[in-house]
JSON list of C-alpha atoms in Angstrom, two decimals:
[
{"chain": "A", "resi": 1, "resn": "UNK", "atom": "CA", "xyz": [-29.78, -8.74, 3.40]},
{"chain": "A", "resi": 2, "resn": "UNK", "atom": "CA", "xyz": [-30.97, -5.10, 3.48]},
{"chain": "A", "resi": 3, "resn": "UNK", "atom": "CA", "xyz": [-33.26, -5.85, 6.45]},
{"chain": "A", "resi": 4, "resn": "UNK", "atom": "CA", "xyz": [-30.41, -7.11, 8.60]},
{"chain": "A", "resi": 5, "resn": "UNK", "atom": "CA", "xyz": [-29.07, -3.63, 9.29]},
{"chain": "A", "resi": 6, "resn": "UNK", "atom": "CA", "xyz": [-25.39, -3.04, 10.01]},
{"chain": "A", "resi": 7, "resn": "UNK", "atom": "CA", "xyz": [-23.09, -6.04, 9.82]},
{"chain": "A", "resi": 8, "resn": "UNK", "atom": "CA", "xyz": [-23.25, -7.97, 13.06]},
{"chain": "A", "resi": 9, "resn": "UNK", "atom": "CA", "xyz": [-26.61, -6.67, 14.28]},
{"chain": "A", "resi": 10, "resn": "UNK", "atom": "CA", "xyz": [-28.49, -9.91, 13.67]},
{"chain": "A", "resi": 11, "resn": "UNK", "atom": "CA", "xyz": [-25.73, -11.93, 15.32]},
{"chain": "A", "resi": 12, "resn": "UNK", "atom": "CA", "xyz": [-25.84, -9.66, 18.36]},
{"chain": "A", "resi": 13, "resn": "UNK", "atom": "CA", "xyz": [-29.62, -10.14, 18.71]},
{"chain": "A", "resi": 14, "resn": "UNK", "atom": "CA", "xyz": [-29.22, -13.90, 18.41]},
{"chain": "A", "resi": 15, "resn": "UNK", "atom": "CA", "xyz": [-26.55, -13.94, 21.11]},
{"chain": "A", "resi": 16, "resn": "UNK", "atom": "CA", "xyz": [-28.75, -11.79, 23.36]},
{"chain": "A", "resi": 17, "resn": "UNK", "atom": "CA", "xyz": [-31.66, -14.20, 22.91]},
{"chain": "A", "resi": 18, "resn": "UNK", "atom": "CA", "xyz": [-29.50, -17.14, 24.01]},
{"chain": "A", "resi": 19, "resn": "UNK", "atom": "CA", "xyz": [-28.37, -15.18, 27.09]},
{"chain": "A", "resi": 20, "resn": "UNK", "atom": "CA", "xyz": [-31.96, -14.13, 27.89]},
{"chain": "A", "resi": 21, "resn": "UNK", "atom": "CA", "xyz": [-33.22, -17.71, 27.74]},
{"chain": "A", "resi": 22, "resn": "UNK", "atom": "CA", "xyz": [-30.40, -18.96, 29.97]},
{"chain": "A", "resi": 23, "resn": "UNK", "atom": "CA", "xyz": [-31.07, -16.20, 32.51]},
{"chain": "A", "resi": 24, "resn": "UNK", "atom": "CA", "xyz": [-34.75, -17.18, 32.66]},
{"chain": "A", "resi": 25, "resn": "UNK", "atom": "CA", "xyz": [-33.83, -20.81, 33.31]},
{"chain": "A", "resi": 26, "resn": "UNK", "atom": "CA", "xyz": [-31.29, -19.88, 36.00]},
{"chain": "A", "resi": 27, "resn": "UNK", "atom": "CA", "xyz": [-33.34, -17.14, 37.71]},
{"chain": "A", "resi": 28, "resn": "UNK", "atom": "CA", "xyz": [-33.16, -17.46, 41.50]},
{"chain": "A", "resi": 29, "resn": "UNK", "atom": "CA", "xyz": [-36.33, -17.00, 43.51]},
{"chain": "A", "resi": 30, "resn": "UNK", "atom": "CA", "xyz": [-36.03, -13.99, 45.78]},
{"chain": "A", "resi": 31, "resn": "UNK", "atom": "CA", "xyz": [-38.22, -13.52, 48.84]},
{"chain": "A", "resi": 32, "resn": "UNK", "atom": "CA", "xyz": [-40.03, -10.16, 48.85]},
{"chain": "A", "resi": 33, "resn": "UNK", "atom": "CA", "xyz": [-38.17, -9.20, 52.05]},
{"chain": "A", "resi": 34, "resn": "UNK", "atom": "CA", "xyz": [-34.90, -9.40, 50.09]},
{"chain": "A", "resi": 35, "resn": "UNK", "atom": "CA", "xyz": [-35.98, -6.77, 47.56]},
{"chain": "A", "resi": 36, "resn": "UNK", "atom": "CA", "xyz": [-35.28, -3.04, 47.71]},
{"chain": "A", "resi": 37, "resn": "UNK", "atom": "CA", "xyz": [-35.34, 0.07, 45.57]},
{"chain": "A", "resi": 38, "resn": "UNK", "atom": "CA", "xyz": [-32.21, -0.13, 43.46]},
{"chain": "A", "resi": 39, "resn": "UNK", "atom": "CA", "xyz": [-30.60, 2.42, 41.16]},
{"chain": "A", "resi": 40, "resn": "UNK", "atom": "CA", "xyz": [-30.07, 0.03, 38.26]},
{"chain": "A", "resi": 41, "resn": "UNK", "atom": "CA", "xyz": [-26.97, 1.80, 36.87]},
{"chain": "A", "resi": 42, "resn": "UNK", "atom": "CA", "xyz": [-24.78, 2.63, 39.87]},
{"chain": "A", "resi": 43, "resn": "UNK", "atom": "CA", "xyz": [-21.58, 3.21, 37.89]},
{"chain": "A", "resi": 44, "resn": "UNK", "atom": "CA", "xyz": [-19.23, 5.69, 39.51]},
{"chain": "A", "resi": 45, "resn": "UNK", "atom": "CA", "xyz": [-19.97, 8.21, 36.75]},
{"chain": "A", "resi": 46, "resn": "UNK", "atom": "CA", "xyz": [-23.53, 8.53, 38.08]},
{"chain": "A", "resi": 47, "resn": "UNK", "atom": "CA", "xyz": [-22.39, 9.84, 41.46]},
{"chain": "A", "resi": 48, "resn": "UNK", "atom": "CA", "xyz": [-21.70, 13.52, 41.90]},
{"chain": "A", "resi": 49, "resn": "UNK", "atom": "CA", "xyz": [-19.01, 13.85, 44.53]},
{"chain": "A", "resi": 50, "resn": "UNK", "atom": "CA", "xyz": [-17.69, 16.90, 46.33]},
{"chain": "A", "resi": 51, "resn": "UNK", "atom": "CA", "xyz": [-14.61, 16.09, 48.37]},
{"chain": "A", "resi": 52, "resn": "UNK", "atom": "CA", "xyz": [-15.51, 12.85, 50.11]},
{"chain": "A", "resi": 53, "resn": "UNK", "atom": "CA", "xyz": [-19.30, 13.37, 50.05]},
{"chain": "A", "resi": 54, "resn": "UNK", "atom": "CA", "xyz": [-21.81, 12.11, 47.51]},
{"chain": "A", "resi": 55, "resn": "UNK", "atom": "CA", "xyz": [-23.93, 15.17, 46.72]},
{"chain": "A", "resi": 56, "resn": "UNK", "atom": "CA", "xyz": [-26.22, 13.65, 44.07]},
{"chain": "A", "resi": 57, "resn": "UNK", "atom": "CA", "xyz": [-26.97, 10.43, 42.24]},
{"chain": "A", "resi": 58, "resn": "UNK", "atom": "CA", "xyz": [-28.12, 10.81, 38.63]},
{"chain": "A", "resi": 59, "resn": "UNK", "atom": "CA", "xyz": [-29.31, 8.58, 35.76]},
{"chain": "A", "resi": 60, "resn": "UNK", "atom": "CA", "xyz": [-32.21, 6.74, 37.41]},
{"chain": "A", "resi": 61, "resn": "UNK", "atom": "CA", "xyz": [-33.98, 5.33, 34.32]},
{"chain": "A", "resi": 62, "resn": "UNK", "atom": "CA", "xyz": [-33.07, 1.71, 35.22]},
{"chain": "A", "resi": 63, "resn": "UNK", "atom": "CA", "xyz": [-34.25, 1.99, 38.83]},
{"chain": "A", "resi": 64, "resn": "UNK", "atom": "CA", "xyz": [-36.69, -0.57, 40.19]},
{"chain": "A", "resi": 65, "resn": "UNK", "atom": "CA", "xyz": [-37.57, -2.98, 42.95]},
{"chain": "A", "resi": 66, "resn": "UNK", "atom": "CA", "xyz": [-35.08, -5.84, 42.81]},
{"chain": "A", "resi": 67, "resn": "UNK", "atom": "CA", "xyz": [-32.45, -7.52, 44.90]},
{"chain": "A", "resi": 68, "resn": "UNK", "atom": "CA", "xyz": [-29.54, -5.24, 45.87]},
{"chain": "A", "resi": 69, "resn": "UNK", "atom": "CA", "xyz": [-27.26, -7.93, 44.44]},
{"chain": "A", "resi": 70, "resn": "UNK", "atom": "CA", "xyz": [-28.18, -6.54, 41.01]},
{"chain": "A", "resi": 71, "resn": "UNK", "atom": "CA", "xyz": [-26.84, -3.06, 41.82]},
{"chain": "A", "resi": 72, "resn": "UNK", "atom": "CA", "xyz": [-23.67, -4.53, 43.33]},
{"chain": "A", "resi": 73, "resn": "UNK", "atom": "CA", "xyz": [-23.22, -6.75, 40.26]},
{"chain": "A", "resi": 74, "resn": "UNK", "atom": "CA", "xyz": [-23.75, -3.78, 37.93]},
{"chain": "A", "resi": 75, "resn": "UNK", "atom": "CA", "xyz": [-21.21, -1.73, 39.89]},
{"chain": "A", "resi": 76, "resn": "UNK", "atom": "CA", "xyz": [-18.68, -4.56, 39.75]},
{"chain": "A", "resi": 77, "resn": "UNK", "atom": "CA", "xyz": [-19.27, -4.93, 36.01]},
{"chain": "A", "resi": 78, "resn": "UNK", "atom": "CA", "xyz": [-18.82, -1.19, 35.48]},
{"chain": "A", "resi": 79, "resn": "UNK", "atom": "CA", "xyz": [-15.60, -1.31, 37.50]},
{"chain": "A", "resi": 80, "resn": "UNK", "atom": "CA", "xyz": [-14.42, -4.22, 35.33]},
{"chain": "A", "resi": 81, "resn": "UNK", "atom": "CA", "xyz": [-15.11, -2.15, 32.22]},
{"chain": "A", "resi": 82, "resn": "UNK", "atom": "CA", "xyz": [-13.45, 0.99, 33.61]},
{"chain": "A", "resi": 83, "resn": "UNK", "atom": "CA", "xyz": [-10.37, -0.98, 34.62]},
{"chain": "A", "resi": 84, "resn": "UNK", "atom": "CA", "xyz": [-9.94, -2.06, 30.99]},
{"chain": "A", "resi": 85, "resn": "UNK", "atom": "CA", "xyz": [-9.98, 1.57, 29.80]},
{"chain": "A", "resi": 86, "resn": "UNK", "atom": "CA", "xyz": [-8.10, 3.35, 32.57]},
{"chain": "A", "resi": 87, "resn": "UNK", "atom": "CA", "xyz": [-4.52, 4.22, 33.34]},
{"chain": "A", "resi": 88, "resn": "UNK", "atom": "CA", "xyz": [-2.73, 2.22, 36.06]},
{"chain": "A", "resi": 89, "resn": "UNK", "atom": "CA", "xyz": [-3.10, 5.17, 38.44]},
{"chain": "A", "resi": 90, "resn": "UNK", "atom": "CA", "xyz": [-6.88, 5.13, 38.05]},
{"chain": "A", "resi": 91, "resn": "UNK", "atom": "CA", "xyz": [-7.11, 1.33, 38.12]},
{"chain": "A", "resi": 92, "resn": "UNK", "atom": "CA", "xyz": [-5.33, 1.33, 41.49]},
{"chain": "A", "resi": 93, "resn": "UNK", "atom": "CA", "xyz": [-8.17, 3.47, 42.93]},
{"chain": "A", "resi": 94, "resn": "UNK", "atom": "CA", "xyz": [-11.06, 1.32, 41.63]},
{"chain": "A", "resi": 95, "resn": "UNK", "atom": "CA", "xyz": [-12.27, -1.02, 44.39]},
{"chain": "A", "resi": 96, "resn": "UNK", "atom": "CA", "xyz": [-12.25, -4.76, 43.73]},
{"chain": "A", "resi": 97, "resn": "UNK", "atom": "CA", "xyz": [-15.46, -6.78, 43.59]},
{"chain": "A", "resi": 98, "resn": "UNK", "atom": "CA", "xyz": [-14.63, -8.30, 46.97]},
{"chain": "A", "resi": 99, "resn": "UNK", "atom": "CA", "xyz": [-14.19, -4.80, 48.44]},
{"chain": "A", "resi": 100, "resn": "UNK", "atom": "CA", "xyz": [-17.55, -3.61, 47.00]},
{"chain": "A", "resi": 101, "resn": "UNK", "atom": "CA", "xyz": [-19.44, -6.62, 48.33]},
{"chain": "A", "resi": 102, "resn": "UNK", "atom": "CA", "xyz": [-17.78, -6.43, 51.76]},
{"chain": "A", "resi": 103, "resn": "UNK", "atom": "CA", "xyz": [-18.49, -2.71, 52.05]},
{"chain": "A", "resi": 104, "resn": "UNK", "atom": "CA", "xyz": [-22.15, -3.15, 51.08]},
{"chain": "A", "resi": 105, "resn": "UNK", "atom": "CA", "xyz": [-22.63, -6.06, 53.47]},
{"chain": "A", "resi": 106, "resn": "UNK", "atom": "CA", "xyz": [-20.95, -4.20, 56.35]},
{"chain": "A", "resi": 107, "resn": "UNK", "atom": "CA", "xyz": [-22.96, -0.99, 55.87]},
{"chain": "A", "resi": 108, "resn": "UNK", "atom": "CA", "xyz": [-26.32, -2.57, 55.04]},
{"chain": "A", "resi": 109, "resn": "UNK", "atom": "CA", "xyz": [-26.20, -5.59, 57.29]},
{"chain": "A", "resi": 110, "resn": "UNK", "atom": "CA", "xyz": [-27.47, -7.61, 54.30]},
{"chain": "A", "resi": 111, "resn": "UNK", "atom": "CA", "xyz": [-25.69, -10.51, 52.64]},
{"chain": "A", "resi": 112, "resn": "UNK", "atom": "CA", "xyz": [-25.25, -10.49, 48.87]},
{"chain": "A", "resi": 113, "resn": "UNK", "atom": "CA", "xyz": [-26.33, -13.79, 47.28]},
{"chain": "A", "resi": 114, "resn": "UNK", "atom": "CA", "xyz": [-26.46, -14.92, 43.67]},
{"chain": "A", "resi": 115, "resn": "UNK", "atom": "CA", "xyz": [-23.88, -12.33, 42.64]},
{"chain": "A", "resi": 116, "resn": "UNK", "atom": "CA", "xyz": [-22.69, -14.35, 39.63]},
{"chain": "A", "resi": 117, "resn": "UNK", "atom": "CA", "xyz": [-26.24, -14.62, 38.31]},
{"chain": "A", "resi": 118, "resn": "UNK", "atom": "CA", "xyz": [-26.88, -10.89, 38.71]},
{"chain": "A", "resi": 119, "resn": "UNK", "atom": "CA", "xyz": [-23.52, -10.11, 37.12]},
{"chain": "A", "resi": 120, "resn": "UNK", "atom": "CA", "xyz": [-24.79, -11.99, 34.02]},
{"chain": "A", "resi": 121, "resn": "UNK", "atom": "CA", "xyz": [-28.09, -10.05, 34.17]},
{"chain": "A", "resi": 122, "resn": "UNK", "atom": "CA", "xyz": [-26.21, -6.76, 34.45]},
{"chain": "A", "resi": 123, "resn": "UNK", "atom": "CA", "xyz": [-24.01, -7.74, 31.49]},
{"chain": "A", "resi": 124, "resn": "UNK", "atom": "CA", "xyz": [-27.13, -8.50, 29.44]},
{"chain": "A", "resi": 125, "resn": "UNK", "atom": "CA", "xyz": [-28.66, -5.11, 30.30]},
{"chain": "A", "resi": 126, "resn": "UNK", "atom": "CA", "xyz": [-25.40, -3.35, 29.50]},
{"chain": "A", "resi": 127, "resn": "UNK", "atom": "CA", "xyz": [-25.19, -5.14, 26.15]},
{"chain": "A", "resi": 128, "resn": "UNK", "atom": "CA", "xyz": [-28.74, -4.15, 25.22]},
{"chain": "A", "resi": 129, "resn": "UNK", "atom": "CA", "xyz": [-27.93, -0.51, 25.97]},
{"chain": "A", "resi": 130, "resn": "UNK", "atom": "CA", "xyz": [-24.56, -0.56, 24.21]},
{"chain": "A", "resi": 131, "resn": "UNK", "atom": "CA", "xyz": [-25.84, -2.37, 21.12]},
{"chain": "A", "resi": 132, "resn": "UNK", "atom": "CA", "xyz": [-28.78, 0.01, 20.80]},
{"chain": "A", "resi": 133, "resn": "UNK", "atom": "CA", "xyz": [-26.35, 2.94, 20.91]},
{"chain": "A", "resi": 134, "resn": "UNK", "atom": "CA", "xyz": [-24.46, 1.43, 17.95]},
{"chain": "A", "resi": 135, "resn": "UNK", "atom": "CA", "xyz": [-27.44, 1.41, 15.61]},
{"chain": "A", "resi": 136, "resn": "UNK", "atom": "CA", "xyz": [-25.97, 4.18, 13.45]},
{"chain": "A", "resi": 137, "resn": "UNK", "atom": "CA", "xyz": [-22.48, 2.70, 13.26]},
{"chain": "A", "resi": 138, "resn": "UNK", "atom": "CA", "xyz": [-21.42, 1.05, 10.01]},
{"chain": "A", "resi": 139, "resn": "UNK", "atom": "CA", "xyz": [-18.50, -0.87, 8.61]},
{"chain": "A", "resi": 140, "resn": "UNK", "atom": "CA", "xyz": [-15.20, -0.76, 10.48]},
{"chain": "A", "resi": 141, "resn": "UNK", "atom": "CA", "xyz": [-16.56, 1.50, 13.24]},
{"chain": "A", "resi": 142, "resn": "UNK", "atom": "CA", "xyz": [-19.33, -0.98, 14.04]},
{"chain": "A", "resi": 143, "resn": "UNK", "atom": "CA", "xyz": [-16.94, -3.93, 13.92]},
{"chain": "A", "resi": 144, "resn": "UNK", "atom": "CA", "xyz": [-14.51, -2.21, 16.31]},
{"chain": "A", "resi": 145, "resn": "UNK", "atom": "CA", "xyz": [-17.32, -1.15, 18.65]},
{"chain": "A", "resi": 146, "resn": "UNK", "atom": "CA", "xyz": [-18.81, -4.65, 18.80]},
{"chain": "A", "resi": 147, "resn": "UNK", "atom": "CA", "xyz": [-15.36, -6.15, 19.36]},
{"chain": "A", "resi": 148, "resn": "UNK", "atom": "CA", "xyz": [-14.96, -3.83, 22.34]},
{"chain": "A", "resi": 149, "resn": "UNK", "atom": "CA", "xyz": [-18.06, -5.42, 23.88]},
{"chain": "A", "resi": 150, "resn": "UNK", "atom": "CA", "xyz": [-16.57, -8.92, 23.89]},
{"chain": "A", "resi": 151, "resn": "UNK", "atom": "CA", "xyz": [-15.44, -8.78, 27.55]},
{"chain": "A", "resi": 152, "resn": "UNK", "atom": "CA", "xyz": [-19.04, -7.96, 28.53]},
{"chain": "A", "resi": 153, "resn": "UNK", "atom": "CA", "xyz": [-20.27, -10.83, 26.35]},
{"chain": "A", "resi": 154, "resn": "UNK", "atom": "CA", "xyz": [-17.90, -13.15, 28.19]},
{"chain": "A", "resi": 155, "resn": "UNK", "atom": "CA", "xyz": [-19.61, -12.24, 31.46]},
{"chain": "A", "resi": 156, "resn": "UNK", "atom": "CA", "xyz": [-23.13, -12.51, 30.00]},
{"chain": "A", "resi": 157, "resn": "UNK", "atom": "CA", "xyz": [-22.45, -15.87, 28.38]},
{"chain": "A", "resi": 158, "resn": "UNK", "atom": "CA", "xyz": [-20.66, -17.42, 31.37]},
{"chain": "A", "resi": 159, "resn": "UNK", "atom": "CA", "xyz": [-22.46, -20.22, 33.16]}
]
């Protein structure tokens, strides 16, 4: 089908639609007092660090008013992804999900709730971004790229 685009594109959209519908069904109701300005893409690569100080935070296009659990979930998902790509020396320095949540809760005085749900939301957002970036891939390159997204799909499709 010439309108399908690269092999796998239609299947990816169909999978995303199933995830989107499940997220809408499972969406928790957050009280307005639980919402805050969040970054939306708080991966470590978006922090400019000098020594032990954060000097800037970049890449704010996904920012919005949402529960902080989303940012923590996105950070945990990014850490999961980076662990899969990194050397053992780097992996040893990436905080665990438990460490991220505990640190946030200690510093903010706020409790993170619904983390598993927001981890699925973050995975869905990450998949949309990653799949859109693959629009010019074809053949074996597209197949390999999409295969590399399977761990993120596992998170998005978990229930």
